[in-house]
Coordinates of C-alpha atoms and ligand atoms in Angstrom, one line a residue:
M231 CA -3.3 28.9 -26.5
R232 CA -7.2 28.6 -26.0
I233 CA -7.8 25.4 -23.7
L234 CA -11.1 23.9 -23.1
F235 CA -11.6 22.1 -19.7
L236 CA -14.1 18.9 -20.3
T237 CA -14.9 18.1 -16.9
H238 CA -17.3 16.3 -14.5
S239 CA -17.4 19.1 -12.2
F240 CA -15.0 22.1 -11.4
N241 CA -13.5 20.2 -8.4
S242 CA -10.3 21.3 -6.5
L243 CA -8.0 19.7 -9.0
S244 CA -9.5 21.6 -11.9
Q245 CA -9.5 24.7 -10.1
R246 CA -5.8 24.3 -9.4
L247 CA -5.0 23.3 -13.0
Y248 CA -7.0 26.3 -14.2
L249 CA -5.0 28.6 -12.2
E250 CA -1.8 27.2 -13.3
L251 CA -2.8 27.6 -17.2
T252 CA -4.3 30.9 -17.0
G253 CA -1.6 32.2 -14.7
R254 CA 0.7 31.3 -17.6
G255 CA -1.3 33.3 -20.3
H256 CA -3.4 30.5 -21.5
E257 CA -7.3 31.2 -22.2
V258 CA -9.3 28.5 -20.2
S259 CA -13.0 27.9 -20.8
V260 CA -14.8 25.2 -19.0
E261 CA -17.5 22.9 -20.0
F262 CA -19.1 20.2 -17.6
D263 CA -19.6 16.7 -19.1
I264 CA -23.5 16.7 -19.4
S265 CA -24.0 14.7 -22.5
D266 CA -22.1 13.9 -26.0
A267 CA -24.4 16.3 -27.6
V268 CA -23.7 19.3 -25.4
T269 CA -19.9 18.4 -25.3
L270 CA -19.9 18.5 -29.1
E271 CA -21.7 21.9 -29.3
A272 CA -19.1 23.3 -26.6
V273 CA -16.1 22.3 -28.7
A274 CA -17.5 23.8 -31.8
M275 CA -18.3 27.0 -29.9
C276 CA -15.0 27.2 -28.2
R277 CA -12.7 26.0 -31.1
P278 CA -9.9 25.3 -28.6
D279 CA -6.0 24.7 -29.2
L280 CA -6.2 22.0 -26.9
I281 CA -8.9 20.0 -24.6
V282 CA -7.9 19.2 -21.3
A283 CA -10.1 16.6 -19.2
P284 CA -8.9 17.2 -15.4
F285 CA -11.5 15.0 -13.9
L286 CA -13.9 12.9 -16.5
K287 CA -15.7 10.0 -15.7
R288 CA -17.1 9.1 -19.2
A289 CA -15.6 8.8 -22.7
I290 CA -14.9 11.6 -24.9
P291 CA -16.7 11.0 -28.2
E292 CA -14.6 9.8 -31.1
E293 CA -15.7 12.5 -33.3
I294 CA -13.6 15.1 -30.8
W295 CA -10.6 13.0 -30.1
R296 CA -10.2 11.9 -33.6
K297 CA -9.9 15.6 -34.9
Q298 CA -7.9 17.3 -31.8
V299 CA -5.7 16.4 -29.0
C300 CA -7.4 15.7 -25.8
L301 CA -5.4 15.3 -22.5
I302 CA -6.7 13.1 -20.0
V303 CA -5.5 13.5 -16.3
H304 CA -5.4 10.2 -14.9
P305 CA -4.5 9.7 -11.2
G306 CA -2.2 6.6 -11.8
I307 CA 1.3 5.5 -12.7
R308 CA 2.3 5.0 -16.3
G309 CA 0.3 1.9 -17.6
D310 CA -2.4 2.0 -15.0
R311 CA -5.7 2.2 -16.6
G312 CA -9.2 2.1 -15.4
P313 CA -12.0 4.3 -13.1
S314 CA -10.7 3.3 -9.7
A315 CA -6.9 4.1 -10.0
L316 CA -6.4 5.6 -6.5
D317 CA -8.9 3.3 -4.9
W318 CA -6.6 0.4 -6.0
A319 CA -3.5 2.2 -5.1
I320 CA -4.5 2.5 -1.3
L321 CA -6.0 -0.8 -1.1
N322 CA -3.1 -2.4 -2.3
G323 CA -0.9 -0.6 -0.3
E324 CA 1.5 0.7 -2.9
Q325 CA 4.3 2.5 -1.8
E326 CA 4.7 4.8 -5.0
W327 CA 1.9 6.2 -7.0
G328 CA 1.4 8.9 -9.8
V329 CA -0.4 10.8 -12.4
T330 CA -0.2 10.5 -16.0
V331 CA -1.3 12.7 -18.6
L332 CA -2.5 10.6 -21.6
Q333 CA -4.1 11.3 -25.1
A334 CA -7.8 10.1 -25.2
A335 CA -8.2 7.4 -27.5
A336 CA -10.7 4.4 -28.3
E337 CA -9.3 2.3 -25.5
M338 CA -10.1 4.1 -22.1
D339 CA -6.5 5.4 -20.5
A340 CA -4.7 3.3 -23.2
G341 CA -3.7 6.2 -25.4
D342 CA -0.4 7.8 -25.6
I343 CA 1.5 9.3 -23.1
W344 CA 2.4 13.0 -22.7
A345 CA 3.7 13.2 -19.2
S346 CA 3.8 11.5 -16.0
A347 CA 4.8 12.5 -12.4
N348 CA 5.1 10.1 -9.5
F349 CA 5.2 10.8 -5.5
P350 CA 5.6 8.6 -2.2
M351 CA 2.4 7.4 -1.0
R352 CA 1.0 8.7 2.4
A353 CA -1.4 6.9 4.9
A354 CA -4.2 9.0 4.1
S355 CA -7.8 8.9 2.6
K356 CA -8.4 9.1 -1.0
G357 CA -9.7 12.5 -1.0
S358 CA -6.8 13.6 1.1
L359 CA -4.2 12.1 -1.6
Y360 CA -6.1 13.4 -4.2
R361 CA -6.1 17.2 -2.9
N362 CA -2.3 17.1 -1.8
E363 CA 0.0 14.8 -3.7
V364 CA -2.2 14.1 -6.7
T365 CA -2.9 17.5 -7.4
E366 CA 0.8 18.6 -7.2
A367 CA 1.7 15.8 -9.5
A368 CA -1.1 16.8 -11.9
A369 CA 0.2 20.4 -12.0
V370 CA 3.7 19.3 -12.9
A371 CA 2.6 16.6 -15.4
V372 CA 0.0 18.9 -17.2
L373 CA 2.2 22.0 -17.5
E374 CA 4.9 19.4 -19.0
A375 CA 2.4 18.0 -21.4
V376 CA 0.8 21.6 -22.4
E377 CA 4.4 22.9 -23.2
K378 CA 5.5 19.9 -25.1
F379 CA 2.2 20.1 -27.2
E380 CA 2.6 24.0 -27.9
A381 CA 6.2 23.4 -28.8
G382 CA 4.8 20.8 -31.5
G383 CA 6.1 17.8 -29.5
S384 CA 4.6 14.2 -29.6
P385 CA 3.6 11.8 -27.2
E386 CA 5.0 8.1 -26.6
P387 CA 2.8 5.2 -27.0
L388 CA 2.2 3.3 -23.9
D389 CA 5.2 0.5 -23.8
D390 CA 4.4 -2.3 -21.3
A391 CA 7.9 -3.5 -21.8
R392 CA 9.5 -0.4 -20.2
P393 CA 10.9 -0.7 -16.8
D394 CA 8.9 2.6 -15.4
V395 CA 5.6 1.2 -16.7
R396 CA 4.6 -0.8 -13.8
G397 CA 0.7 -0.2 -14.1
Q398 CA -1.9 -2.4 -15.5
W399 CA -5.7 -2.2 -16.3
R400 CA -7.9 -2.4 -13.0
P401 CA -11.6 -2.6 -13.2
A402 CA -14.0 -0.5 -11.2
M403 CA -13.7 -1.4 -7.6
R404 CA -16.7 -3.1 -6.3
Q405 CA -18.1 -3.1 -2.7
E406 CA -17.0 -6.6 -2.2
D407 CA -13.3 -5.5 -3.0
R408 CA -13.2 -3.5 0.1
A409 CA -16.0 -5.0 2.5
I410 CA -14.6 -5.2 6.0
D411 CA -14.2 -8.6 7.8
W412 CA -14.5 -7.0 11.4
R413 CA -13.5 -10.4 13.0
N414 CA -10.4 -10.8 11.4
D415 CA -9.1 -7.5 9.8
D416 CA -6.7 -5.3 11.9
T417 CA -6.6 -1.7 12.1
A418 CA -4.2 -1.1 9.1
T419 CA -6.4 -3.3 6.8
V420 CA -9.7 -1.7 8.0
L421 CA -8.2 1.7 7.5
R422 CA -7.0 1.0 3.9
K423 CA -10.3 -0.3 3.1
I424 CA -12.3 2.8 4.5
R425 CA -9.6 5.2 2.9
S426 CA -9.7 3.8 -0.4
A427 CA -13.5 4.9 -0.6
D428 CA -13.2 8.1 1.1
G429 CA -14.9 10.6 -0.1
F430 CA -16.6 8.5 -2.8
P431 CA -18.5 6.1 -2.5
G432 CA -17.6 5.0 0.9
V433 CA -17.3 1.3 2.4
L434 CA -20.7 -0.2 2.5
D435 CA -21.1 -2.0 6.1
E436 CA -23.6 -2.7 8.9
V437 CA -23.3 -0.5 12.1
L438 CA -25.6 -1.6 14.9
G439 CA -27.9 -2.9 12.4
M440 CA -28.0 -0.1 10.3
A441 CA -26.8 -0.4 6.6
C442 CA -24.5 2.6 6.0
Y443 CA -21.2 3.7 4.4
L444 CA -18.1 4.5 6.2
Y445 CA -16.0 7.7 6.0
D446 CA -13.5 9.7 8.1
A447 CA -11.5 6.8 9.7
H448 CA -8.6 7.3 12.2
P449 CA -6.6 4.8 14.2
E450 CA -7.1 4.3 18.0
D451 CA -4.6 2.4 20.2
G452 CA -5.7 2.7 23.7
L453 CA -9.1 1.3 23.6
R454 CA -10.0 -2.4 22.9
G455 CA -13.2 -4.4 22.6
V456 CA -14.8 -7.3 20.9
P457 CA -13.9 -6.9 17.1
G458 CA -16.8 -5.1 15.3
E459 CA -18.5 -3.7 18.4
V460 CA -18.9 0.0 18.8
I461 CA -16.9 0.6 22.1
A462 CA -17.0 4.4 22.7
R463 CA -18.3 7.7 21.2
C464 CA -16.9 11.0 21.4
N465 CA -17.8 14.5 19.4
G466 CA -20.0 12.8 17.0
M467 CA -17.5 10.1 16.1
I468 CA -17.8 6.4 17.0
C469 CA -15.0 3.9 17.9
R470 CA -15.2 0.2 16.6
A471 CA -13.0 -2.6 17.5
T472 CA -10.7 -4.1 15.2
A473 CA -8.9 -7.6 15.5
D474 CA -5.8 -5.7 16.9
G475 CA -6.9 -2.3 18.0
A476 CA -9.8 0.1 17.1
V477 CA -10.7 2.8 14.6
W478 CA -12.5 6.3 15.1
I479 CA -15.2 6.4 12.3
G480 CA -16.3 10.3 11.9
H481 CA -19.0 10.1 9.4
L482 CA -21.8 7.9 8.0
K483 CA -24.1 7.9 5.1
K484 CA -27.2 5.8 5.9
K485 CA -28.1 3.5 2.8
Q486 CA -32.0 3.3 2.5
E487 CA -33.7 2.7 -0.9
G488 CA -35.7 5.4 -2.4
E489 CA -34.6 7.9 0.5
P490 CA -31.9 10.6 -0.4
E491 CA -29.3 10.2 2.1
F492 CA -25.9 12.1 2.7
K493 CA -23.0 12.1 5.1
L494 CA -23.5 13.2 8.7
P495 CA -21.6 12.7 12.1
A496 CA -21.7 9.0 12.9
V497 CA -23.4 9.6 16.3
Q498 CA -26.2 11.6 14.5
V499 CA -26.9 8.9 12.0
L500 CA -26.9 6.0 14.7
G501 CA -29.3 8.2 17.2
E502 CA -30.9 5.8 19.6
R503 CA -28.9 2.7 18.5
L504 CA -26.0 4.2 20.6
A505 CA -27.8 4.0 23.8
G506 CA -25.2 2.6 26.4
V507 CA -22.1 3.6 24.5
A508 CA -20.0 5.6 26.4
E509 CA -18.3 9.1 25.7
T510 CA -14.7 8.5 25.9
G511 CA -11.9 10.5 24.3
G512 CA -9.1 8.6 22.6
D513 CA -6.2 9.1 20.3
W514 CA -8.0 11.0 17.4
R515 CA -8.9 14.6 18.1
D516 CA -10.4 16.6 15.3
I517 CA -9.5 19.9 17.5
R518 CA -6.0 19.7 18.8
Y519 CA -3.8 22.3 20.5
E520 CA 0.1 22.0 20.8
E521 CA 3.0 24.3 21.8
K522 CA 6.4 24.4 20.3
N523 CA 9.1 27.1 21.0
G524 CA 6.6 29.5 22.6
V525 CA 4.1 29.5 19.9
G526 CA 0.7 27.6 20.3
Y527 CA -0.9 25.8 17.3
L528 CA -4.4 25.1 17.0
H529 CA -5.2 22.2 14.7
F530 CA -8.7 21.6 13.3
E531 CA -9.2 18.9 11.1
L532 CA -12.9 19.2 10.3
Y533 CA -14.2 16.5 7.6
N534 CA -14.5 18.5 4.3
G535 CA -13.6 21.6 6.2
A536 CA -17.2 22.1 7.2
M537 CA -17.8 23.9 10.4
G538 CA -21.1 23.2 12.1
T539 CA -22.4 25.0 14.9
A540 CA -21.2 22.4 17.5
Q541 CA -17.7 22.3 15.8
C542 CA -17.6 26.1 16.0
G543 CA -18.6 25.9 19.5
R544 CA -15.8 23.5 20.4
L545 CA -13.3 25.4 18.3
L546 CA -14.2 28.5 20.0
Q547 CA -13.6 27.0 23.3
A548 CA -10.3 25.4 22.3
Y549 CA -9.3 29.2 21.2
Q550 CA -10.2 30.7 24.5
G551 CA -8.1 27.9 26.2
A552 CA -5.2 28.8 23.8
I553 CA -5.2 32.5 24.4
R554 CA -5.3 32.0 28.4
R555 CA -1.9 30.3 27.7
D556 CA 1.4 32.3 28.5
T557 CA 2.2 32.7 24.7
K558 CA 2.4 35.6 22.4
V559 CA 1.4 33.9 19.0
I560 CA -1.2 31.3 18.1
V561 CA -1.2 29.7 14.8
L562 CA -4.6 28.7 13.5
A563 CA -3.4 25.8 11.4
G564 CA -6.7 24.2 10.3
G565 CA -6.2 20.7 8.8
A566 CA -4.2 18.8 6.2
D567 CA -6.6 19.0 3.5
F568 CA -8.8 22.0 4.3
W569 CA -8.5 25.0 6.4
S570 CA -12.2 26.0 6.2
N571 CA -15.1 26.0 4.2
G572 CA -17.5 27.6 6.5
L573 CA -21.0 26.4 7.2
D574 CA -21.7 22.6 7.4
L575 CA -24.4 22.5 4.6
N576 CA -25.0 18.7 5.2
L577 CA -25.9 19.4 8.9
I578 CA -28.0 22.4 8.0
E579 CA -29.8 20.2 5.3
A580 CA -30.4 17.4 7.8
A581 CA -32.2 19.9 10.3
D582 CA -35.7 20.3 11.2
S583 CA -35.6 23.8 10.0
P584 CA -32.7 24.4 7.7
A585 CA -33.2 28.2 8.0
D586 CA -32.9 28.2 11.8
E587 CA -29.8 26.0 11.5
S588 CA -28.4 28.2 9.1
W589 CA -28.9 31.2 11.5
R590 CA -27.4 29.3 14.4
N591 CA -24.5 28.1 12.2
I592 CA -23.4 31.6 10.8
N593 CA -23.7 33.2 14.4
A594 CA -21.4 30.5 15.7
M595 CA -19.0 31.2 12.6
N596 CA -19.3 35.0 13.5
D597 CA -18.7 34.3 17.2
L598 CA -15.4 32.5 16.5
A599 CA -14.5 35.4 13.8
R600 CA -15.2 37.8 16.6
A601 CA -12.9 36.2 19.3
I602 CA -10.0 36.0 16.8
L603 CA -10.6 39.9 16.0
A604 CA -11.0 40.8 19.8
T605 CA -7.9 39.1 20.8
D606 CA -5.5 41.7 22.1
S607 CA -3.2 39.4 24.2
H608 CA -1.9 37.5 21.4
L609 CA -0.7 37.9 17.7
I610 CA -2.9 35.6 15.8
V611 CA -2.0 33.7 12.4
S612 CA -3.9 31.9 9.9
A613 CA -1.8 29.2 8.3
L614 CA -3.7 27.6 5.2
Q615 CA -2.0 24.4 4.5
G616 CA -5.2 23.3 2.8
N617 CA -7.8 25.0 0.6
A618 CA -10.4 27.4 1.8
G619 CA -13.9 28.6 0.6
A620 CA -16.6 31.0 1.5
G621 CA -17.1 31.9 5.0
G622 CA -13.8 29.6 5.7
V623 CA -11.6 32.3 3.7
F624 CA -13.1 35.3 5.8
L625 CA -12.6 33.6 9.1
A626 CA -8.8 33.3 8.0
L627 CA -8.9 36.9 7.4
A628 CA -9.8 37.7 11.0
A629 CA -6.2 36.8 11.9
D630 CA -3.1 39.4 12.0
R631 CA -1.3 37.5 9.4
V632 CA -2.7 35.2 6.7
V633 CA 0.0 32.8 5.1
A634 CA -0.8 29.8 2.7
R635 CA 1.0 27.0 1.1
E636 CA 1.8 27.7 -2.5
G637 CA -0.6 25.2 -4.0
V638 CA -3.5 26.4 -2.1
V639 CA -6.6 27.4 -4.0
L640 CA -9.2 29.9 -2.2
N641 CA -12.6 30.6 -3.2
P642 CA -13.5 33.8 -1.3
H643 CA -16.7 34.3 -2.2
Y644 CA -20.4 33.1 -1.1
K645 CA -22.5 34.0 -4.2
A646 CA -22.4 30.5 -5.9
M647 CA -24.2 29.1 -3.0
G648 CA -27.6 30.4 -4.1
N649 CA -26.5 34.1 -3.9
L650 CA -25.7 33.9 -0.2
Y651 CA -24.8 37.4 1.0
G652 CA -22.2 36.0 3.4
S653 CA -21.2 37.1 7.0
E654 CA -18.0 36.5 8.9
Y655 CA -17.5 40.1 9.2
W656 CA -16.2 40.0 5.5
T657 CA -17.4 43.4 5.1
Y658 CA -14.9 44.8 7.5
L659 CA -12.2 42.2 6.7
L660 CA -12.1 42.0 2.8
P661 CA -12.0 45.8 1.9
R662 CA -9.5 46.5 4.7
R663 CA -7.2 44.1 2.9
V664 CA -7.7 44.7 -0.9
G665 CA -9.9 47.9 -1.2
E666 CA -13.7 48.4 -2.0
E667 CA -13.1 47.8 -5.6
R668 CA -11.2 44.7 -5.9
A669 CA -13.5 43.3 -3.0
G670 CA -16.3 43.6 -5.1
E671 CA -14.8 41.9 -8.0
I672 CA -13.4 39.0 -5.9
T673 CA -16.8 38.3 -4.1
G674 CA -18.6 39.1 -7.7
N675 CA -17.0 36.9 -10.1
R676 CA -17.1 33.5 -8.2
L677 CA -13.8 32.3 -9.7
P678 CA -11.1 30.6 -7.6
V679 CA -7.8 32.4 -6.4
G680 CA -4.7 30.7 -6.3
A681 CA -2.2 31.5 -3.3
R682 CA 0.4 33.6 -5.4
Q683 CA -2.4 35.6 -7.0
A684 CA -4.1 35.8 -3.5
K685 CA -0.7 37.5 -2.2
E686 CA -0.6 39.8 -5.3
L687 CA -4.1 41.0 -4.6
G688 CA -3.3 41.5 -0.9
L689 CA -6.0 39.0 0.2
I690 CA -3.3 37.1 2.1
D691 CA 0.1 38.3 3.2
D692 CA 2.5 35.7 2.0
C693 CA 2.8 32.1 0.4
F694 CA 5.3 29.6 0.5
G695 CA 6.3 26.0 0.8
S696 CA 6.0 23.3 -2.4
D697 CA 4.6 20.7 0.2
A698 CA 3.3 20.3 3.6
A699 CA 6.5 20.0 5.3
G700 CA 8.2 23.0 3.7
F701 CA 5.0 25.1 4.5
R702 CA 5.1 24.0 8.4
C703 CA 8.8 25.0 8.3
G704 CA 8.0 28.6 6.9
V705 CA 5.1 28.9 9.5
E706 CA 7.1 28.0 12.2
A707 CA 9.9 30.7 11.4
L708 CA 7.2 33.2 10.7
A709 CA 5.5 32.6 14.2
E710 CA 8.7 32.5 16.3
S711 CA 9.7 35.8 14.6
L712 CA 6.5 37.5 15.4
A713 CA 6.9 36.1 18.9
A714 CA 10.0 37.8 19.2
D715 CA 8.5 41.1 18.1
A716 CA 5.3 40.7 20.1
P717 CA 5.3 43.7 22.4
A718 CA 5.7 46.2 19.7
L719 CA 3.3 44.4 17.0
L720 CA 0.6 44.0 20.0
A721 CA 0.9 47.6 20.7
E722 CA 0.3 48.3 17.1
K723 CA -2.6 45.9 16.9
R724 CA -4.4 47.1 19.8
A725 CA -4.2 50.9 18.5
E726 CA -5.5 49.8 15.0
R727 CA -8.3 47.7 16.4
R728 CA -9.4 50.6 18.6
R729 CA -9.1 53.1 15.6
D730 CA -11.3 50.9 13.6
E731 CA -13.8 50.2 16.1
A732 CA -14.3 54.1 16.7
E733 CA -14.9 54.3 12.9
K734 CA -17.6 51.7 12.9
P735 CA -18.0 49.1 15.6
L736 CA -17.5 45.2 14.7
A737 CA -21.3 45.0 16.0
A738 CA -22.5 47.4 13.1
Y739 CA -20.8 45.2 10.5
R740 CA -22.2 42.1 11.9
A741 CA -25.9 43.3 12.2
E742 CA -25.7 44.6 8.5
E743 CA -24.5 41.2 7.3
L744 CA -27.0 39.2 9.5
A745 CA -29.8 41.6 8.1
Q746 CA -28.8 40.1 4.4
M747 CA -28.4 36.7 5.6
K748 CA -31.8 36.7 7.3
R749 CA -33.3 37.7 3.8
N750 CA -31.4 34.6 2.3
F751 CA -32.4 32.1 5.1
Y752 CA -36.0 33.3 5.6
G753 CA -36.9 35.5 2.8
F754 CA -39.2 35.1 -0.3
D755 CA -36.3 33.9 -2.7
P756 CA -35.6 30.4 -2.1
S757 CA -32.2 30.4 -4.0
Y758 CA -29.9 29.6 -1.1
H759 CA -32.2 26.6 0.0
V760 CA -32.2 25.2 -3.8
A761 CA -28.7 25.6 -4.1
R762 CA -27.7 23.7 -1.0
Y763 CA -30.3 21.0 -1.5
N764 CA -28.4 20.4 -5.1
F765 CA -25.1 20.5 -3.4
V766 CA -25.9 18.2 -0.4
H767 CA -27.7 15.9 -2.8
K768 CA -25.1 15.9 -5.4
V769 CA -27.7 16.6 -8.1
P770 CA -26.1 16.7 -11.3
H771 CA -25.0 19.7 -13.2
S772 CA -27.6 20.4 -16.2
R773 CA -25.4 23.3 -17.6
T774 CA -22.1 24.9 -17.3
P775 CA -22.3 28.2 -15.2
R776 CA -21.5 31.2 -17.8
H777 CA -18.7 32.6 -15.6
L778 CA -16.6 29.6 -16.4
A779 CA -17.8 28.5 -19.9
L780 CA -16.6 31.7 -21.7
H781 CA -17.5 29.9 -25.2
R782 CA -21.2 30.4 -24.1
R783 CA -21.2 34.2 -23.2
I784 CA -23.0 36.1 -25.8
G785 CA -22.4 39.4 -27.0
S786 CA -18.7 40.1 -27.2
P787 CA -16.3 38.0 -29.3
Y788 CA -14.7 35.0 -27.3
K789 CA -11.2 36.4 -27.2
K790 CA -12.2 39.6 -25.5
Q791 CA -13.9 37.8 -22.7
F792 CA -10.8 37.4 -20.7
S793 CA -9.5 34.3 -19.0
H794 CA -6.1 35.2 -17.6
G795 CA -7.0 35.0 -14.2
L796 CA -7.9 37.7 -11.8
T797 CA -4.5 39.5 -11.7
Q798 CA -4.4 40.3 -15.4
I799 CA -8.2 41.1 -15.4
Y800 CA -7.1 43.8 -12.8
T801 CA -4.3 45.1 -14.5
D802 CA -6.2 45.2 -17.9
Y803 CA -9.2 47.0 -16.4
Q804 CA -7.1 49.5 -14.1
Ligands
THG209 N1 -10.3 8.0 -23.9 C1 -11.6 8.6 -24.1 N2 -12.2 9.2 -23.1 C2 -11.9 9.1 -21.9 C3 -10.8 8.5 -21.6 C4 -10.0 7.9 -22.4 N3 -12.7 9.8 -20.6 C5 -11.9 9.7 -19.4 C6 -11.3 8.5 -19.1 N4 -10.2 8.4 -20.2 C7 -10.9 8.4 -17.8 N5 -10.8 6.9 -17.6 C8 -11.7 5.8 -17.5 C9 -11.6 4.5 -17.5 C10 -12.3 3.5 -17.6 C11 -13.9 3.8 -17.2 C12 -14.2 5.1 -17.1 C13 -13.2 6.2 -17.2 C14 -14.8 2.7 -17.2 N6 -16.0 3.1 -17.1 C15 -17.0 2.0 -16.8 C16 -18.2 2.3 -18.1 O1 -18.2 3.4 -18.6 O2 -18.8 1.2 -18.2 C17 -17.9 2.4 -15.6 C18 -17.0 2.4 -14.4 C19 -17.7 2.8 -13.1 O3 -18.3 1.9 -12.7 O4 -17.1 3.8 -12.6 O5 -14.5 1.7 -17.4 O6 -8.9 7.4 -22.4 N7 -12.1 8.7 -25.4

């Protein structure tokens, strides 16, 4: 079928559904929700068999849903309606939640139901639930709905009398609904409130006299203080006492009328106001090392997967500590939501000289990649439980083995960020795995690549695990089997590195890439700075990029344009 995605943006859920549908042979074209007129034009140009709205905030115009089926992906259980579905589920402490695929109609989210899938809730932020449980359930429910539609099936009307229809209409959540009462709220309550609004819009609060939104919260058991007071700081985070304990808060967004603001490490936002607050470690560590059955695991749970200069430095230090241990295998486990997305564009945007900070950040990323590549004492496994993008993907490729959870989405390209050339030794790492030709296609076409497709392309070695627990199991088995064969594998690894170094030194790849990056950061063309500004400040899209909006490409007829996803493109063209 020809499917048109109508979506606010090409977010991680849209990308996952795009990969699932193109992987099953459907043609998927994408149009961002810019205005009703633009949407009508897109539908006329595309003439889709089916419209799917993976992430849509506004109403689909009646002219469209009257004439053809539009499937809305709603992050709520059957019967749940309204724009703050997940927010309410988290704040209300629901034990089970779900995704419903319903047909667009006049009344928002009240149309007939094509499919739904439920999941047990987890104590995590809205963004984390969205990227994991919601995305998996949405993949199941959308595929079921699309198959049903293709087979000529029909949806069921919403029936409040059914026992599995437990949902109800809930309005948009307001700041008052989740405002924190620091004197009385216990840690669990504070966490639910902050998590219900994380990544967007954040809980509005006041910290040391500054109005700001809170994000990135984690429980602390050991530290105590007067409820509401900031009692410690650590690696950019602040610790604030609750009625029965404390919470770490990693990121803040200053609220200031008329001034553009974006999320930054809490300590950076508060600055001088933190004078006198002691640097003290606690329960929550964004970078954490553990050993199990003779294998070292390095976890790095960095907010939004962003690796700023300081984070890269701390991670490098932790890595150097890990390879001094008497183990043979190190697993780079990343975080639950992201493995890495490379440069921290928010920190760069906030710097006095974004160009200088970009330069420092890319060099810190490169130092980390080089340390991984140069390790001859250990076998290194990159285990991607969460998504990776841009430099984060290539950093992962610096390891000896790269594996991903089945549902992971990779964006192994830099171009979308104002035509960045990229570094992280990608000019060495990518062709080594996929060959020159495919390397050019992967970096050039700016499309997401699913874990299975990545394995077919040779970009990664393997993918397994339908959920986090299954993936962890598989990673442990792999790491332990590598440890058993370590002497032979390490000898091979050293020989290969020596051969490659003799052919072309790593330093040469780095120098060539950085020469290009220097032009991106300091050169005449400001594209990277403009794209970064738009990204950090969330400037609304004004058009859909042509690589996604197939129906807007001129020249060849729509059908020939492509849309089966990378793997088929490659086989078609080879
Ligand atoms: N039918 C049609 N279009 C749709 C849906 C539909 N577009 C997507 C939509 N479902 C997703 N669900 C909602 C439900 C309610 C609201 C928005 C999207 C809503 N919006 C408030 C408004 O428009 O005034 C603003 C809410 C806010 O502050 O965010 O209530 O089923 N045709």
